[in-house]
Short mmCIF file of C-alpha atoms in Angstrom, two decimals:
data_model
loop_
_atom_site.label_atom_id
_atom_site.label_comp_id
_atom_site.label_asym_id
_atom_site.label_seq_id
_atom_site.Cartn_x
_atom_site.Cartn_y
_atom_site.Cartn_z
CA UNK A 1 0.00 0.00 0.00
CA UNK A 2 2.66 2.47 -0.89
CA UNK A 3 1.27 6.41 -0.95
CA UNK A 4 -1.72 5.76 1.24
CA UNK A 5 -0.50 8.85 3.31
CA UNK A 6 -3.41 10.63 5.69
CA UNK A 7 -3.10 14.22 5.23
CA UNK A 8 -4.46 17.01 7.92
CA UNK A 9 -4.05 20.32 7.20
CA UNK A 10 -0.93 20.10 5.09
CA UNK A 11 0.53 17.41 7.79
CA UNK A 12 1.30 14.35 6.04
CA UNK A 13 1.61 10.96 8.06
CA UNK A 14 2.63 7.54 7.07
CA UNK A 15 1.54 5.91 9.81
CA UNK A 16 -2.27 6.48 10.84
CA UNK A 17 -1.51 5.03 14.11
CA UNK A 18 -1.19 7.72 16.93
CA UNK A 19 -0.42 7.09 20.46
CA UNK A 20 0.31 9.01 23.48
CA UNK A 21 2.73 9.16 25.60
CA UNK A 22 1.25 8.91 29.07
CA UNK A 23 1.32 6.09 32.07
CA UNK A 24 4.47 4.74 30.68
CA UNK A 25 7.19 3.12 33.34
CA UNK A 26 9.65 5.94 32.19
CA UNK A 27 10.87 7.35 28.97
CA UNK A 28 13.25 5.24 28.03
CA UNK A 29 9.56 2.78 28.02
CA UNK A 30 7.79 5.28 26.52
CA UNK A 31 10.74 6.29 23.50
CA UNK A 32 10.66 1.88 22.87
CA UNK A 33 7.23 1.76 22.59
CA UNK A 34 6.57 4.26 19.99
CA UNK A 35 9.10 3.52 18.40
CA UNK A 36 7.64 -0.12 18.21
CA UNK A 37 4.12 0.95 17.18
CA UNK A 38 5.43 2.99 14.11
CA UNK A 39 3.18 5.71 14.67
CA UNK A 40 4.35 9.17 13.37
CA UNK A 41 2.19 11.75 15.82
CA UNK A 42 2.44 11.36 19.45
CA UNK A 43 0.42 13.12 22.12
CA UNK A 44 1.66 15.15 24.69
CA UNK A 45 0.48 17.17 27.77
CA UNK A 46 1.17 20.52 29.01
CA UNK A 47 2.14 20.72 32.64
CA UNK A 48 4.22 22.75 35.14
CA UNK A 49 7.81 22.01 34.89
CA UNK A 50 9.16 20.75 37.66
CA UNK A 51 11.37 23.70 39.42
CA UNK A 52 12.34 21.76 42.68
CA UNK A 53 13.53 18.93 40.80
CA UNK A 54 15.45 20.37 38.02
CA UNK A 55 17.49 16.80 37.29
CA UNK A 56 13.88 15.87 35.80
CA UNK A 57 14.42 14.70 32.26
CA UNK A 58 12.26 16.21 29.68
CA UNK A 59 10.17 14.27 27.36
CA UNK A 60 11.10 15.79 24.14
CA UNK A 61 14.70 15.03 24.69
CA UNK A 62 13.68 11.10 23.71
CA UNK A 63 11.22 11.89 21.30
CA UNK A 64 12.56 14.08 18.76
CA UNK A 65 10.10 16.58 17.01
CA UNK A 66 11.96 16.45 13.59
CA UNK A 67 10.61 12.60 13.56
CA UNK A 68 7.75 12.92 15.32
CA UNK A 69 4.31 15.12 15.00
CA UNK A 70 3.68 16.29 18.53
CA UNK A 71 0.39 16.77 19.32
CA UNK A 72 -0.09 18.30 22.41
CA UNK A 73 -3.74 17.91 23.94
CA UNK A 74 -6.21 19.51 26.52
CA UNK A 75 -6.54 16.70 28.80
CA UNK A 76 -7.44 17.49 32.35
CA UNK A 77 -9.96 20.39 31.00
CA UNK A 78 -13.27 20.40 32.23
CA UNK A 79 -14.43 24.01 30.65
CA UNK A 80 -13.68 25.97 28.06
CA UNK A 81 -11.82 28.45 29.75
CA UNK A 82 -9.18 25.96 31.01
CA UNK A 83 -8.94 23.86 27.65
CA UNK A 84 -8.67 27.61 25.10
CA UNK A 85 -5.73 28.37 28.00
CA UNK A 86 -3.83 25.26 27.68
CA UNK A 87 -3.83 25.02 23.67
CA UNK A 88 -2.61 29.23 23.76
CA UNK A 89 0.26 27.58 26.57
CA UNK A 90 0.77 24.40 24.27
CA UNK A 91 1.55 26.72 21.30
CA UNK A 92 3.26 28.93 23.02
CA UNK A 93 5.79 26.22 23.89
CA UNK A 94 6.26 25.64 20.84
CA UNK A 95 5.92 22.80 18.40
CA UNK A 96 3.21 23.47 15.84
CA UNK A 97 -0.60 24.92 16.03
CA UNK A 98 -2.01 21.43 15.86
CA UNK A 99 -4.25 21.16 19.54
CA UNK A 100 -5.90 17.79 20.16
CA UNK A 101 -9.03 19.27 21.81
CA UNK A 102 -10.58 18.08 24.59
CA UNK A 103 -13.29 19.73 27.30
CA UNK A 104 -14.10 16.69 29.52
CA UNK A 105 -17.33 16.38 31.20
CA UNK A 106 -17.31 14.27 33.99
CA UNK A 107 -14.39 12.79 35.79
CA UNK A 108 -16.01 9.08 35.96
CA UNK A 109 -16.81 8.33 32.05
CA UNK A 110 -13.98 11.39 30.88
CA UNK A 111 -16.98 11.59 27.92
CA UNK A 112 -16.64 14.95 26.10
CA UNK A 113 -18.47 17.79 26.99
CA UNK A 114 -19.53 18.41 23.37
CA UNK A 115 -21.45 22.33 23.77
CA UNK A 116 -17.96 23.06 25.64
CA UNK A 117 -15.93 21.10 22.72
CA UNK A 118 -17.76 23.21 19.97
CA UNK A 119 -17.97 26.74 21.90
CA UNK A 120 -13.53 26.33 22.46
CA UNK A 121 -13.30 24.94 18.87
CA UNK A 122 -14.77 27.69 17.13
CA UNK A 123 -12.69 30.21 20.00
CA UNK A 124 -9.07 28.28 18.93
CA UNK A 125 -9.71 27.80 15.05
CA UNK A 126 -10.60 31.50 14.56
CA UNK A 127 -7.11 32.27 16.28
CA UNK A 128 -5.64 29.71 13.69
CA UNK A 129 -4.99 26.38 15.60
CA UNK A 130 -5.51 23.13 13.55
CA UNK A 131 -8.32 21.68 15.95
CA UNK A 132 -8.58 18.12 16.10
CA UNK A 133 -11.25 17.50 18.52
CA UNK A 134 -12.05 14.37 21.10
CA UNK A 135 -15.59 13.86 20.49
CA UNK A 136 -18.37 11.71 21.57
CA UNK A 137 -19.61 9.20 18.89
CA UNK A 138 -22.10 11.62 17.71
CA UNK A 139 -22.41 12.08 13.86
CA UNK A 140 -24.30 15.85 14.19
CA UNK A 141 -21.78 16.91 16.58
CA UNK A 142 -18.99 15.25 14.67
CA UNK A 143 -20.49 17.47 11.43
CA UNK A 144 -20.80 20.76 13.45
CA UNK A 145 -16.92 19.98 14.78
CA UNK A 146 -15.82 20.68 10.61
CA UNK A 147 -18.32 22.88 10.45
CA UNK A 148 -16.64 25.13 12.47
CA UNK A 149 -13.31 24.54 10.48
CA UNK A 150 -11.92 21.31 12.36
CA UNK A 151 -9.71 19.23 9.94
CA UNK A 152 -10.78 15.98 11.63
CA UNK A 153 -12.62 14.46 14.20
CA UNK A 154 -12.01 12.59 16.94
CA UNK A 155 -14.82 10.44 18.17
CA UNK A 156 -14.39 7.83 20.70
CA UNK A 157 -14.65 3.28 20.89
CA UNK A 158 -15.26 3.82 24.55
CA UNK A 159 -14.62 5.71 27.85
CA UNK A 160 -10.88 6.53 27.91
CA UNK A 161 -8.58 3.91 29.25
CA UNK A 162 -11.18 1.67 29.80
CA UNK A 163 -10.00 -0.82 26.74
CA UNK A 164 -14.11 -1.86 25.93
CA UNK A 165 -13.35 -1.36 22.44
CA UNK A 166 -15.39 -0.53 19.61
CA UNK A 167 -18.69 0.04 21.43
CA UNK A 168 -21.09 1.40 18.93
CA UNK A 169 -19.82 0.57 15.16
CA UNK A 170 -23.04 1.78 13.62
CA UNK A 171 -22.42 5.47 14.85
CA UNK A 172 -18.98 5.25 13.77
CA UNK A 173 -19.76 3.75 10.48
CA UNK A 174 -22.01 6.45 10.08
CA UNK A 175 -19.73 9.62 11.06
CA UNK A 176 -17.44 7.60 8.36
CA UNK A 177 -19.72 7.97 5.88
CA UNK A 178 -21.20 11.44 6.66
CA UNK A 179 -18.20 13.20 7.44
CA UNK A 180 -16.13 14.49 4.79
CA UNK A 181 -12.88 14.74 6.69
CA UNK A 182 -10.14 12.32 8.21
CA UNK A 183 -11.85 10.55 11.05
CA UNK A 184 -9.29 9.19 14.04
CA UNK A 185 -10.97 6.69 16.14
CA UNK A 186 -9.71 7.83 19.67
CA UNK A 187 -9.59 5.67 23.19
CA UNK A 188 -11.52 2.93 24.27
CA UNK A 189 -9.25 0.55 22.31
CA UNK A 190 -8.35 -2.49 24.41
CA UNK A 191 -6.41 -4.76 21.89
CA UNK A 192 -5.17 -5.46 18.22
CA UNK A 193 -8.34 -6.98 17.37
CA UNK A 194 -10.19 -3.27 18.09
CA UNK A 195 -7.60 -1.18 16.40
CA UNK A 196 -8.31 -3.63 12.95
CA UNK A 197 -11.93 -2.96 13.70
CA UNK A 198 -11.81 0.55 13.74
CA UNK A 199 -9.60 0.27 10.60
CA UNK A 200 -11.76 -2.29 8.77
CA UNK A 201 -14.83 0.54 9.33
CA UNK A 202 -13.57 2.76 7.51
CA UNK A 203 -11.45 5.09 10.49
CA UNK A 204 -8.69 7.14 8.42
CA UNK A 205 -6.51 6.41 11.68
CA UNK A 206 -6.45 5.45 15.46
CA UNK A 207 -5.43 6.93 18.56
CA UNK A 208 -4.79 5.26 21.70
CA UNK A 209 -2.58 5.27 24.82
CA UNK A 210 -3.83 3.25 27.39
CA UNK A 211 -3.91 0.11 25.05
CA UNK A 212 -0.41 -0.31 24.75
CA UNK A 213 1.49 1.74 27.88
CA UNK A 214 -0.79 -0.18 30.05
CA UNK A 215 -0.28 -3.54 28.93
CA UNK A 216 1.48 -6.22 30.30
CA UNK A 217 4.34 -5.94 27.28
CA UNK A 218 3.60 -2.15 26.33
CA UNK A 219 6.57 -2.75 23.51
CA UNK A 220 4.89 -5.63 22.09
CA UNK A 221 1.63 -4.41 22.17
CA UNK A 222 3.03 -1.58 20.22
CA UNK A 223 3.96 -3.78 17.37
CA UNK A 224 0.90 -5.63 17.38
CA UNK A 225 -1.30 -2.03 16.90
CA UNK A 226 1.03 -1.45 14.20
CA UNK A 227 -0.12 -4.24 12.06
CA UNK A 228 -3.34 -4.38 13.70
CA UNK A 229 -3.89 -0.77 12.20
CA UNK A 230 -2.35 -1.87 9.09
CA UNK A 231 -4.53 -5.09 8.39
CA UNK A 232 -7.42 -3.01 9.09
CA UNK A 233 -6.65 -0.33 6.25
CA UNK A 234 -5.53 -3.38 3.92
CA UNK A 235 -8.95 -5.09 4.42
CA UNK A 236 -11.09 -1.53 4.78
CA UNK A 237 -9.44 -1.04 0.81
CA UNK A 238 -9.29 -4.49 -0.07
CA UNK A 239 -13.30 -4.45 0.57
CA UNK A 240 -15.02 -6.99 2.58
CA UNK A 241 -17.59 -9.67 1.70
CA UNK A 242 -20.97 -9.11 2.53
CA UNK A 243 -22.19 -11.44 5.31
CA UNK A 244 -24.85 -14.08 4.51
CA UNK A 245 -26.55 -16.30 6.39
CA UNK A 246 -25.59 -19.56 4.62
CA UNK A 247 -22.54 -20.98 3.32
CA UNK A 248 -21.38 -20.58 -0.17
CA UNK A 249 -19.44 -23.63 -1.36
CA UNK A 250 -15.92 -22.18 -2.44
CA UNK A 251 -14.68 -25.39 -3.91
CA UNK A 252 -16.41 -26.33 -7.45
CA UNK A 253 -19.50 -28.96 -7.77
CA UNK A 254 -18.43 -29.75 -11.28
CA UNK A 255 -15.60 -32.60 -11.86
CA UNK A 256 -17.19 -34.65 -8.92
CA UNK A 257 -17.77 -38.34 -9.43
CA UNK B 1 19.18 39.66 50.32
CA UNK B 2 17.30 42.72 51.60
CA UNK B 3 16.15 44.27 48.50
CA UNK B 4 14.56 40.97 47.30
CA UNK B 5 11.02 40.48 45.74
CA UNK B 6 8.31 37.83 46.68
CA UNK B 7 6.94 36.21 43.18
CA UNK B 8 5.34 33.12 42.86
CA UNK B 9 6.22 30.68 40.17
CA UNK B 10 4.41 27.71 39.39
CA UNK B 11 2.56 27.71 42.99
CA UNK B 12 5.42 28.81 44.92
CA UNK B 13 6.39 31.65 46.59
CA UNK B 14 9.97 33.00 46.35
CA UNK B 15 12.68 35.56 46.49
CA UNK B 16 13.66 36.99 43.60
CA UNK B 17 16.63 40.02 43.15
CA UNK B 18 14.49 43.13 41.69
CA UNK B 19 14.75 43.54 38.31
CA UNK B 20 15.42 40.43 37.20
CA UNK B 21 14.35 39.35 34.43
CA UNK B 22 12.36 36.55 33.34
CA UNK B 23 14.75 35.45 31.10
CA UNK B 24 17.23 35.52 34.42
CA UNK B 25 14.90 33.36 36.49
CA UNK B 26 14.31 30.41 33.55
CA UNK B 27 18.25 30.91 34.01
CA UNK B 28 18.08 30.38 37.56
CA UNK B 29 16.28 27.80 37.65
CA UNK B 30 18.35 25.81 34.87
CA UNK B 31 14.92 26.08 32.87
CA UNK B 32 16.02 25.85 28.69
CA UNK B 33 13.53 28.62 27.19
CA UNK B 34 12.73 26.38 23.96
CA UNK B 35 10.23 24.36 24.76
CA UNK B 36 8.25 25.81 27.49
CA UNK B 37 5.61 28.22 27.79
CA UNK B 38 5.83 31.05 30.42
CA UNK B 39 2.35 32.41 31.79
CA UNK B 40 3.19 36.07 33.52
CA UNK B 41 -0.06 36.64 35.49
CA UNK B 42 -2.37 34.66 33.44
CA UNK B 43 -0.75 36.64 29.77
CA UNK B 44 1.12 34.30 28.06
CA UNK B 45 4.69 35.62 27.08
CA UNK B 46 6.26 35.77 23.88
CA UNK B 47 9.62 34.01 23.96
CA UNK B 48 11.43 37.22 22.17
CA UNK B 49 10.12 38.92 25.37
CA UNK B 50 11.59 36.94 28.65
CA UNK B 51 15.19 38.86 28.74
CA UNK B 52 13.04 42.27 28.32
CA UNK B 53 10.14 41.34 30.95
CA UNK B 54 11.75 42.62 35.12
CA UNK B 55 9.82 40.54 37.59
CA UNK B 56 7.41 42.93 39.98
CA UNK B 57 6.71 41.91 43.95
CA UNK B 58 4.20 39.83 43.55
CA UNK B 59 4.19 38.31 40.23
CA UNK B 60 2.46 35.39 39.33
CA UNK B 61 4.62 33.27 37.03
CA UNK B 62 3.63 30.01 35.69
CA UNK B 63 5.72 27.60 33.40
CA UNK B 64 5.00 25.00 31.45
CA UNK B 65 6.43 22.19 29.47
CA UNK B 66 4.79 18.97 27.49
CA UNK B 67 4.96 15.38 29.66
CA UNK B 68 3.64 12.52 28.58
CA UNK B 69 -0.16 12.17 28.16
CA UNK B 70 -2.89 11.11 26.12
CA UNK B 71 -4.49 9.70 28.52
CA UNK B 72 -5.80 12.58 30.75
CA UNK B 73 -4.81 13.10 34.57
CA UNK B 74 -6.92 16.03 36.12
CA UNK B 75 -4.71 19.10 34.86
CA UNK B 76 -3.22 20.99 38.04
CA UNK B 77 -4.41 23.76 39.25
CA UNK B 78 -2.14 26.70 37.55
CA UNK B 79 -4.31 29.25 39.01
CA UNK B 80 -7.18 31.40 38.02
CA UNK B 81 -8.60 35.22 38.48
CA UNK B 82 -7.38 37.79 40.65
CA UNK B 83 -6.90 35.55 43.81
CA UNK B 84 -3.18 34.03 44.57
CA UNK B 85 -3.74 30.39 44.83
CA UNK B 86 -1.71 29.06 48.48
#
């Protein structure tokens, strides 16, 4: 499948894979694992720096922005206020105007808060960020979200970190269908078999984080997303059979004694 | 140092020489200035600006830097309004 590159906004990606880069064991963990998975954007967070600990390594020093896309996200918002002040702070330190958006709405299901999603979406694109919103798997929300000017959506398999996988494949399979830009299937993803899922609907990539850094092997887990996310594209292209109730001999009747 | 200045930075009070910059306190506190942001009472600074910007008694300074996520802990508290968060 040579040239099947997913392009947002001008980015271009070879991979459509995208993982982050929290609850690893450290970053020497977290630099294996990615590497592993293949994926070419990696999510980041914005936090205070640690000033009493200064011998704290820094992230970026194992994952080099020349090979990677760093997309730094809003996690930990729960309004708009908080999530329009961390993607200013996120560009401000530097990397690129991509934001991964999120405005959370409750602390026990982390589900979006989609009226706070769209009100900071329209605030950030209108200052020029490339929004890439975490959305609920909601195909009128998911069209309001480009709308607005959002390159892609986000919508979610299941609550973050909690690995149920592909919960509702009909909504997805329609926000596929309806929505006119790249579609990234993020969290909820609790093995290989998910990621190809997501893939095989249609998704124009997957994000995850929890999936691998959380498993047993996080490094082989990677690898196994990689082609998990790769067989899933192959067969979304290749184009299924339909199902049918009864079998279809494959094997020819004539010739038979 | 008698003629010091109380600032805050990132939750924490401390003394600071007057008229330092905040280009000298990144310094200070063996901070590199690519790759972070710097909040000065809620504005967010412009890089170009941290060797021009002297610290005042009782500046609020925040600064930030990407860790690993994706997976979302509860962001910290950097502070809102008018109030000084101790």
């Amino acid at each position: 499948m040579q040239n099947d590159r997913l392009t947002i906004a001008g980015h271009e990606f070879t991979s459509r894979l995208f993982v982050g880069t929290g609850k690893y064991k450290d970053f020497a963990e977290t630099k294996k694992a990615i590497e592993a998975s293949g994926a070419d954007v990696v999510t980041v967070a914005v936090r205070r720096v640690n000033i009493t600990d200064r011998s704290k390594e820094n992230l970026l020093d194992y994952l080099d922005p020349k090979k990677y896309t760093i997309l730094p996200n809003t996690a930990g918002c729960y309004n708009v206020e908080d999530a329009v002040r961390y993607a200013r702070l996120a560009r401000a330190a530097g990397v690129s105007d991509l934001i991964k958006l999120e405005v959370l709405g409750d602390e026990r299901t982390l589900f979006p808060d989609t009226a706070g999603l769209i009100e900071a979406a329209k605030i950030l694109v209108k200052e020029g960020f490339v929004v890439l919103p975490y959305t609920n798997d909601d195909p009128i929300v998911a069209q309001k979200l480009v709308d607005i000017g959002c390159p892609a959506v986000m919508p979610l398999a299941a609550p973050i970190g909690s690995g149920l996988g592909i919960r509702n494949p009909y909504n997805l399979k329609i926000i596929m269908e309806m929505i006119k830009v790249p579609i990234i299937v993020d969290a909820g993803v609790g093995t290989a078999s998910d990621a190809a899922l997501a893939m095989e609907l249609g998704a124009d990539a997957v994000l995850m984080n929890t999936a691998i850094a959380g498993a047993q092997d996080p490094i082989a887990m990677a690898e196994a997303m990689k082609y998990a996310v790769y067989a899933g594209r192959l067969a979304y292209k290749a184009g299924r059979i339909p199902r049918k109730l009864y079998a279809t001999a494959s094997s020819p009747i004539e010739g038979m004694l | 140092m008698e003629d010091s200045i109380q600032i805050q930075v990132n939750g924490e009070q401390r003394g600071c020489r007057p008229n330092a910059t905040v280009g000298d306190l990144l310094r200070e506190l063996a901070i590199k200035t690519d790759r972070v942001a710097v909040e000065l009472n809620l504005e967010i600074m412009d890089r170009k600006d941290f060797d021009h910007r002297s610290l005042k008694q009782g500046d609020r300074v925040e600064i930030l830097s990407f860790i690993g996520g994706g997976a979302p802990v509860n962001a910290p508290d950097i502070g809102r309004g008018d109030t000084h968060a101790e």
